Short mmCIF file of C-alpha atoms in Angstrom, two decimals:
data_model
loop_
_atom_site.label_atom_id
_atom_site.label_comp_id
_atom_site.label_asym_id
_atom_site.label_seq_id
_atom_site.Cartn_x
_atom_site.Cartn_y
_atom_site.Cartn_z
CA UNK A 1 48.15 39.14 140.50
CA UNK A 2 49.19 35.68 139.38
CA UNK A 3 51.74 35.31 136.61
CA UNK A 4 50.16 32.30 134.89
CA UNK A 5 46.69 31.44 133.65
CA UNK A 6 46.75 28.01 135.34
CA UNK A 7 49.11 25.29 136.56
CA UNK A 8 49.15 23.60 133.14
CA UNK A 9 51.49 26.29 131.84
CA UNK A 10 54.30 25.42 134.28
CA UNK A 11 54.19 21.62 134.05
CA UNK A 12 57.30 19.60 133.50
CA UNK A 13 57.61 19.35 129.68
CA UNK A 14 57.96 15.57 129.82
CA UNK A 15 54.78 15.30 131.88
CA UNK A 16 52.93 17.43 129.36
CA UNK A 17 54.02 15.18 126.48
CA UNK A 18 53.05 12.08 128.46
CA UNK A 19 49.55 13.40 129.15
CA UNK A 20 48.99 14.47 125.53
CA UNK A 21 50.09 11.20 123.97
CA UNK A 22 48.23 9.14 126.57
CA UNK A 23 45.05 10.85 125.36
CA UNK A 24 45.84 10.78 121.65
CA UNK A 25 44.99 7.16 120.67
CA UNK A 26 41.48 7.36 122.17
CA UNK A 27 41.02 10.79 120.63
CA UNK A 28 42.01 9.51 117.18
CA UNK A 29 39.64 6.58 117.51
CA UNK A 30 36.80 8.95 118.46
CA UNK A 31 37.57 11.21 115.49
CA UNK A 32 37.51 8.35 112.98
CA UNK A 33 34.31 6.89 114.43
CA UNK A 34 32.37 10.17 114.40
CA UNK A 35 33.85 12.04 111.44
CA UNK A 36 33.95 10.31 108.03
CA UNK A 37 36.56 12.76 106.77
CA UNK A 38 38.98 11.60 109.43
CA UNK A 39 38.05 7.95 108.85
CA UNK A 40 39.15 8.38 105.24
CA UNK A 41 42.19 10.51 106.05
CA UNK A 42 43.54 8.05 108.62
CA UNK A 43 42.44 4.78 107.03
CA UNK A 44 45.12 2.14 107.28
CA UNK A 45 46.97 3.82 110.16
CA UNK A 46 47.48 1.96 113.44
CA UNK A 47 46.00 4.58 115.73
CA UNK A 48 46.62 2.61 118.92
CA UNK A 49 50.34 2.99 118.29
CA UNK A 50 50.38 6.82 118.13
CA UNK A 51 51.93 7.38 121.54
CA UNK A 52 54.88 9.64 120.75
CA UNK A 53 56.01 12.25 118.23
CA UNK A 54 57.71 9.72 116.00
CA UNK A 55 54.46 7.77 115.60
CA UNK A 56 52.49 10.98 115.08
CA UNK A 57 54.87 11.99 112.29
CA UNK A 58 53.92 8.82 110.39
CA UNK A 59 50.30 9.96 110.04
CA UNK A 60 49.36 11.79 106.81
CA UNK A 61 49.34 15.58 106.59
CA UNK A 62 46.07 17.44 105.97
CA UNK A 63 46.59 20.60 103.92
CA UNK A 64 44.27 23.55 103.45
CA UNK A 65 43.92 22.63 99.78
CA UNK A 66 42.79 19.13 100.82
CA UNK A 67 40.34 20.61 103.31
CA UNK A 68 38.89 22.95 100.69
CA UNK A 69 38.52 20.15 98.14
CA UNK A 70 36.78 17.83 100.57
CA UNK A 71 34.48 20.61 101.80
CA UNK A 72 33.49 21.25 98.19
CA UNK A 73 32.75 17.56 97.68
CA UNK A 74 31.17 16.96 101.10
CA UNK A 75 29.63 20.20 102.37
CA UNK A 76 29.62 21.90 104.68
CA UNK A 77 32.75 20.83 106.63
CA UNK A 78 34.15 17.94 104.61
CA UNK A 79 33.20 15.35 107.20
CA UNK A 80 35.86 16.57 109.65
CA UNK A 81 33.45 17.68 112.40
CA UNK A 82 32.24 15.11 114.92
CA UNK A 83 28.80 16.74 115.20
CA UNK A 84 26.08 17.44 112.67
CA UNK A 85 26.18 21.09 111.51
CA UNK A 86 22.95 21.96 113.31
CA UNK A 87 24.44 20.89 116.63
CA UNK A 88 27.42 23.20 116.36
CA UNK A 89 27.38 26.76 117.68
CA UNK A 90 28.33 28.85 114.63
CA UNK A 91 29.32 28.20 111.02
CA UNK A 92 31.77 30.51 109.24
CA UNK A 93 33.00 31.26 105.75
CA UNK A 94 36.53 32.55 105.23
CA UNK A 95 38.21 33.53 101.95
CA UNK A 96 39.23 30.56 99.85
CA UNK A 97 36.50 29.66 100.51
CA UNK A 98 37.10 27.62 103.66
CA UNK A 99 34.25 26.85 106.03
CA UNK A 100 34.79 26.60 109.77
CA UNK A 101 32.73 26.18 112.90
CA UNK A 102 32.79 26.62 116.63
CA UNK A 103 31.18 24.92 119.61
CA UNK A 104 29.63 26.15 122.81
CA UNK A 105 32.42 25.15 125.20
CA UNK A 106 34.02 27.86 127.30
CA UNK A 107 36.98 29.34 125.41
CA UNK A 108 36.51 26.94 122.49
CA UNK A 109 39.22 28.77 120.49
CA UNK A 110 41.83 28.81 123.34
CA UNK A 111 42.12 32.60 123.34
CA UNK A 112 41.81 33.33 127.08
CA UNK A 113 45.30 32.04 127.84
CA UNK A 114 46.82 34.35 125.22
CA UNK A 115 44.88 37.35 126.54
CA UNK A 116 46.09 36.60 130.06
CA UNK A 117 49.70 36.34 128.88
CA UNK A 118 49.28 39.79 127.30
CA UNK A 119 48.44 41.23 130.72
CA UNK A 120 44.66 41.36 130.32
CA UNK A 121 42.77 40.39 133.48
CA UNK A 122 39.33 39.60 134.82
CA UNK A 123 37.22 42.75 135.02
CA UNK A 124 38.96 44.50 132.13
CA UNK A 125 36.95 45.89 129.22
CA UNK A 126 38.28 44.69 125.86
CA UNK A 127 37.68 46.69 122.68
CA UNK A 128 37.49 43.90 120.09
CA UNK A 129 38.18 45.04 116.53
CA UNK A 130 38.32 41.68 114.80
CA UNK A 131 35.65 41.14 112.15
CA UNK A 132 32.41 39.47 113.16
CA UNK A 133 30.87 39.11 109.68
CA UNK A 134 31.08 35.51 108.36
CA UNK A 135 34.70 35.05 109.48
CA UNK A 136 35.38 33.74 113.01
CA UNK A 137 38.03 36.11 114.44
CA UNK A 138 35.59 38.47 116.19
CA UNK A 139 33.86 35.60 117.97
CA UNK A 140 37.18 33.90 118.76
CA UNK A 141 38.49 36.84 120.75
CA UNK A 142 35.14 37.81 122.25
CA UNK A 143 34.51 34.36 123.73
CA UNK A 144 38.11 34.19 124.97
CA UNK A 145 37.77 37.54 126.72
CA UNK A 146 34.46 36.50 128.26
CA UNK A 147 36.01 33.23 129.48
CA UNK A 148 38.68 35.34 131.18
CA UNK A 149 35.97 37.38 132.89
CA UNK A 150 36.16 40.51 130.75
CA UNK A 151 33.46 42.67 129.23
CA UNK A 152 33.71 43.11 125.46
CA UNK A 153 32.94 46.02 123.16
CA UNK A 154 32.06 44.20 119.89
CA UNK A 155 33.52 46.92 117.67
CA UNK A 156 34.43 44.88 114.63
CA UNK A 157 36.02 46.71 111.71
CA UNK A 158 35.34 50.16 110.28
CA UNK A 159 33.17 52.99 111.67
CA UNK A 160 36.29 54.56 113.16
CA UNK A 161 34.53 57.72 114.38
CA UNK A 162 31.96 55.71 116.31
CA UNK A 163 34.70 53.50 117.71
CA UNK A 164 36.72 56.37 119.16
CA UNK A 165 33.52 57.77 120.70
CA UNK A 166 32.93 54.38 122.31
CA UNK A 167 36.53 54.21 123.57
CA UNK A 168 36.36 57.69 125.07
CA UNK A 169 33.09 56.91 126.87
CA UNK A 170 33.50 53.25 127.87
CA UNK A 171 37.26 53.45 128.57
CA UNK A 172 38.40 49.93 127.64
CA UNK A 173 41.64 48.75 129.21
CA UNK A 174 42.62 46.58 126.27
CA UNK A 175 42.41 46.23 122.50
CA UNK A 176 42.20 43.09 120.39
CA UNK A 177 42.43 43.25 116.60
CA UNK A 178 44.92 43.53 113.77
CA UNK A 179 48.18 45.35 114.55
CA UNK A 180 47.71 48.27 112.19
CA UNK A 181 44.09 49.12 113.06
CA UNK A 182 45.09 50.07 116.60
CA UNK A 183 47.21 52.88 115.15
CA UNK A 184 44.29 54.05 113.04
CA UNK A 185 42.14 54.28 116.17
CA UNK A 186 44.77 56.04 118.28
CA UNK A 187 45.60 58.52 115.51
CA UNK A 188 41.91 59.23 114.87
CA UNK A 189 41.27 59.77 118.58
CA UNK A 190 44.19 62.17 118.84
CA UNK A 191 43.08 64.12 115.76
CA UNK A 192 39.52 64.38 117.11
CA UNK A 193 40.61 65.33 120.61
CA UNK A 194 39.08 62.15 122.06
CA UNK A 195 40.64 60.33 125.02
CA UNK A 196 41.87 56.83 124.16
CA UNK A 197 44.45 56.69 126.95
CA UNK A 198 42.53 53.99 128.83
CA UNK A 199 43.94 51.36 126.42
CA UNK A 200 47.09 50.05 128.05
CA UNK A 201 47.24 46.46 126.75
CA UNK A 202 46.67 44.85 123.37
CA UNK A 203 46.64 41.37 121.89
CA UNK A 204 46.99 41.45 118.12
CA UNK A 205 46.95 38.92 115.30
CA UNK A 206 46.02 38.65 111.64
CA UNK A 207 49.03 40.61 110.40
CA UNK A 208 52.64 41.43 111.11
CA UNK A 209 53.52 43.39 114.25
CA UNK A 210 56.55 45.25 112.93
CA UNK A 211 59.19 46.25 115.50
CA UNK A 212 58.73 49.94 114.66
CA UNK A 213 54.98 49.57 115.19
CA UNK A 214 55.42 47.89 118.58
CA UNK A 215 57.84 50.63 119.63
CA UNK A 216 55.40 53.34 118.58
CA UNK A 217 52.65 51.75 120.67
CA UNK A 218 54.97 51.43 123.67
CA UNK A 219 55.80 55.13 123.37
CA UNK A 220 52.04 55.80 123.60
CA UNK A 221 51.81 53.68 126.75
CA UNK A 222 50.25 50.64 125.08
CA UNK A 223 51.96 47.28 125.70
CA UNK A 224 51.24 45.08 122.69
CA UNK A 225 51.67 41.32 122.47
CA UNK A 226 50.84 39.09 119.51
CA UNK A 227 49.47 35.61 119.02
CA UNK A 228 49.39 33.17 116.13
CA UNK A 229 46.33 31.17 115.18
CA UNK A 230 44.09 30.09 112.37
CA UNK A 231 40.34 29.82 111.79
CA UNK A 232 40.71 26.03 111.64
CA UNK A 233 42.59 25.65 114.92
CA UNK A 234 42.17 28.64 117.20
CA UNK A 235 45.19 30.11 118.97
CA UNK A 236 48.26 27.98 118.31
CA UNK A 237 50.89 30.09 120.11
CA UNK A 238 51.16 33.42 121.91
CA UNK A 239 53.65 35.90 123.30
CA UNK A 240 54.09 36.47 127.01
CA UNK A 241 55.51 39.47 128.83
CA UNK A 242 58.97 37.92 128.35
CA UNK A 243 58.66 38.58 124.59
CA UNK A 244 60.98 35.69 123.71
CA UNK A 245 59.22 33.71 121.02
CA UNK A 246 55.67 32.38 121.07
CA UNK A 247 54.54 29.73 123.54
CA UNK A 248 52.45 26.85 122.15
CA UNK A 249 48.90 26.50 123.52
CA UNK A 250 48.34 23.70 126.03
CA UNK A 251 45.90 21.56 123.99
CA UNK A 252 48.00 21.40 120.83
CA UNK A 253 51.04 19.56 119.58
CA UNK A 254 53.13 21.59 117.12
CA UNK A 255 55.58 20.01 114.68
CA UNK A 256 57.95 21.86 112.36
CA UNK A 257 58.29 19.89 109.11
CA UNK A 258 59.97 20.14 105.75
CA UNK A 259 57.41 21.77 103.39
CA UNK A 260 55.92 19.27 100.99
CA UNK A 261 57.05 16.17 102.90
CA UNK A 262 55.62 16.32 106.42
CA UNK A 263 58.93 15.06 107.83
CA UNK A 264 60.07 16.82 111.01
CA UNK A 265 63.07 19.12 110.53
CA UNK A 266 66.17 19.13 112.70
CA UNK A 267 65.80 21.10 115.96
CA UNK A 268 66.03 24.82 115.28
CA UNK A 269 65.60 24.52 111.52
CA UNK A 270 62.92 26.55 109.76
CA UNK A 271 59.99 24.58 108.37
CA UNK A 272 56.23 24.47 108.03
CA UNK A 273 54.02 24.57 111.14
CA UNK A 274 51.90 21.42 111.48
CA UNK A 275 49.38 21.25 114.33
CA UNK A 276 47.41 18.50 116.03
CA UNK A 277 44.54 19.91 118.09
CA UNK A 278 42.53 17.86 120.59
CA UNK A 279 39.26 19.66 119.87
CA UNK A 280 36.48 17.11 120.29
CA UNK A 281 34.02 19.04 118.05
CA UNK A 282 36.40 19.78 115.18
CA UNK A 283 39.57 17.69 115.41
CA UNK A 284 42.62 18.71 113.44
CA UNK A 285 45.28 16.01 113.09
CA UNK A 286 48.60 16.99 111.52
CA UNK A 287 47.03 20.05 109.92
CA UNK A 288 49.58 21.91 107.77
CA UNK A 289 49.09 25.65 108.21
CA UNK A 290 51.30 26.76 105.33
CA UNK A 291 53.15 29.09 107.74
CA UNK A 292 56.87 28.80 108.46
CA UNK A 293 58.61 28.95 111.83
CA UNK A 294 61.27 27.23 113.94
CA UNK A 295 61.45 25.82 117.46
CA UNK A 296 63.39 27.82 120.05
CA UNK A 297 65.58 26.03 122.57
CA UNK A 298 64.72 26.03 126.25
CA UNK A 299 61.72 27.50 128.03
CA UNK A 300 60.47 31.05 128.39
CA UNK A 301 61.84 33.26 131.18
CA UNK A 302 58.21 33.92 132.14
CA UNK A 303 58.04 30.41 133.62
CA UNK A 304 55.81 28.82 130.98
CA UNK A 305 57.35 25.52 129.96
CA UNK A 306 55.67 24.56 126.68
CA UNK A 307 57.48 24.57 123.36
CA UNK A 308 58.31 27.97 121.91
CA UNK A 309 58.36 28.89 118.24
CA UNK A 310 60.02 31.93 116.71
CA UNK A 311 56.77 33.30 115.38
CA UNK A 312 55.72 33.74 111.78
CA UNK A 313 58.66 33.40 109.35
CA UNK A 314 56.93 33.39 105.96
CA UNK A 315 54.71 31.09 103.94
CA UNK A 316 55.43 27.60 102.70
CA UNK A 317 53.20 28.43 99.77
CA UNK A 318 52.37 31.76 98.14
CA UNK A 319 49.29 32.52 100.23
CA UNK A 320 49.75 35.78 102.13
CA UNK A 321 47.77 37.57 104.78
CA UNK A 322 46.78 41.14 103.90
CA UNK A 323 44.91 43.25 106.45
CA UNK A 324 44.13 40.07 108.35
CA UNK A 325 42.72 38.22 105.30
CA UNK A 326 44.44 35.45 103.36
CA UNK A 327 44.92 36.00 99.64
CA UNK A 328 45.47 32.83 97.64
CA UNK A 329 47.09 32.44 94.19
CA UNK A 330 43.84 30.78 93.05
CA UNK A 331 42.00 34.04 93.67
CA UNK A 332 44.48 35.97 91.53
CA UNK A 333 44.14 33.34 88.81
CA UNK A 334 40.37 33.83 88.97
CA UNK A 335 40.86 37.56 88.32
CA UNK A 336 42.93 36.76 85.25
CA UNK A 337 40.34 34.28 83.96
CA UNK A 338 37.60 36.89 84.19
CA UNK A 339 39.68 39.28 82.05
CA UNK A 340 41.15 37.33 79.10
CA UNK A 341 42.95 40.47 77.89
CA UNK A 342 45.43 40.07 80.74
CA UNK A 343 48.65 38.19 80.22
CA UNK A 344 50.90 37.23 83.11
CA UNK A 345 49.80 38.70 86.47
CA UNK A 346 51.50 39.20 89.83
CA UNK A 347 50.07 40.56 93.08
CA UNK A 348 52.66 42.60 94.96
CA UNK A 349 52.05 43.16 98.68
CA UNK A 350 53.81 46.11 100.33
CA UNK A 351 53.36 48.57 103.17
CA UNK A 352 51.87 52.05 102.69
CA UNK A 353 52.98 53.75 105.88
CA UNK A 354 51.57 51.55 108.64
CA UNK A 355 49.02 49.75 106.44
CA UNK A 356 49.18 46.76 104.15
CA UNK A 357 48.77 47.58 100.48
CA UNK A 358 48.54 45.44 97.38
CA UNK A 359 49.04 46.13 93.69
CA UNK A 360 48.04 43.78 90.90
CA UNK A 361 50.60 44.04 88.12
CA UNK A 362 49.27 42.69 84.85
CA UNK A 363 50.70 42.44 81.36
CA UNK A 364 48.37 43.90 78.76
CA UNK A 365 48.92 45.29 75.29
CA UNK A 366 46.02 47.67 74.68
CA UNK A 367 44.24 49.15 77.68
CA UNK A 368 40.59 50.00 76.93
CA UNK A 369 38.88 52.88 78.74
CA UNK A 370 37.65 51.86 82.17
CA UNK A 371 39.57 48.58 82.08
CA UNK A 372 41.62 49.32 85.21
CA UNK A 373 38.48 50.04 87.22
CA UNK A 374 36.90 46.82 85.96
CA UNK A 375 39.92 44.73 86.97
CA UNK A 376 40.05 46.49 90.36
CA UNK A 377 36.42 45.60 90.93
CA UNK A 378 37.12 41.95 90.13
CA UNK A 379 40.12 41.95 92.44
CA UNK A 380 37.95 43.24 95.28
CA UNK A 381 35.20 40.73 94.50
CA UNK A 382 37.63 37.80 94.57
CA UNK A 383 39.76 38.80 97.58
CA UNK A 384 37.35 41.04 99.54
CA UNK A 385 40.19 43.59 99.61
CA UNK A 386 40.90 46.71 97.61
CA UNK A 387 44.07 47.10 95.58
CA UNK A 388 45.75 49.18 92.91
CA UNK A 389 46.05 48.01 89.29
CA UNK A 390 49.29 48.56 87.37
CA UNK A 391 49.43 47.55 83.72
CA UNK A 392 52.89 46.66 82.37
CA UNK A 393 54.29 45.74 78.98
CA UNK A 394 53.78 42.14 77.78
CA UNK A 395 56.80 40.01 78.67
CA UNK A 396 58.03 42.34 81.41
CA UNK A 397 56.99 40.25 84.42
CA UNK A 398 59.37 37.42 85.42
CA UNK A 399 58.48 33.97 84.13
CA UNK A 400 59.14 32.34 87.51
CA UNK A 401 55.75 30.99 88.49
CA UNK A 402 55.35 33.51 91.30
CA UNK A 403 51.78 34.82 91.46
CA UNK A 404 52.02 36.66 94.79
CA UNK A 405 55.12 38.56 95.90
CA UNK A 406 55.26 39.66 99.55
CA UNK A 407 57.66 42.63 99.58
CA UNK A 408 56.98 43.79 103.13
CA UNK A 409 60.05 44.30 105.32
CA UNK A 410 59.37 42.30 108.48
CA UNK A 411 62.48 43.63 110.24
CA UNK A 412 61.64 47.32 109.84
#
């Protein structure tokens, strides 16, 4: 069994940088010629001069809010794709809304490398529990597993009883999905007397893998690794068996910048993750993810030589991921607009056992009959997630501008 997916992973770091930046000027020229969104975004920049990180850092940042605004003005993809929509493979809609796409290239989302680093190998069966409906995660991990040479059970989310029947019969070697849903499956299988012991490896994303959760899985004989990615980029970084930080994917340049400025931080400092991806169908150039991290010194003991980041360290904005779905302050504001009786509102995200939970706290004077159920229905309609409603006295919520409070303990 080889330790690395390919020879790219063990290149000299300087050689990797040289190859990337030798390609970048031609790639930028292609993006601006074929995608009007990038022509506008990069107008005035000397693209022939972008041959190192310092020159890259002089290009403008593209934020999710900018992407959403341009998609609204220039549907469907804001002019950032280099192909017409009908010549792409799939089109997606994620909460926000943000629209994304994929192409037909093998491992378009760069998932196979992360699966391999998690110990998943050709010939394994992967039980894929990422959602397939409208959002891209299910297809991301399925195509990555297929590129690795694995068979895939397209389980998606929900239907837990059917899923544990499928696991007991088909005996997958690996799981892909959100961290907490694996526990739901294993607990349900145990309660039903079904055999889920075939699952020995897992690659998870879309939520926090808490240390206690990872330990619980290890005690059950399941070795879990995590990866970090977005629907706009694919897999940005992934854990290896060394479990020392996350290793950046080979076709991406990651910068850590001061939030709000786009200026690179000092080595080791925490800042916002900004990614440049050399995807010829859907380029992303200095795309600000809104997630925080920091660069780790040195290279991984596993032998992979690319940059390492410390993993997810919070949000540069107030967007949070709940059960694998982003919740944006704009969505909470939309709930408040639909119910004028509400005063100040705050969404509080916590953990209920091993699951994410959210409670919308809202100031209201008089609470009519059925009002809580009505607000809960609006919350679900706006976020596609269920949550509790807690009414509080007017003036009792802090006047600090915080719309979403993430109170999960990431060290527990």
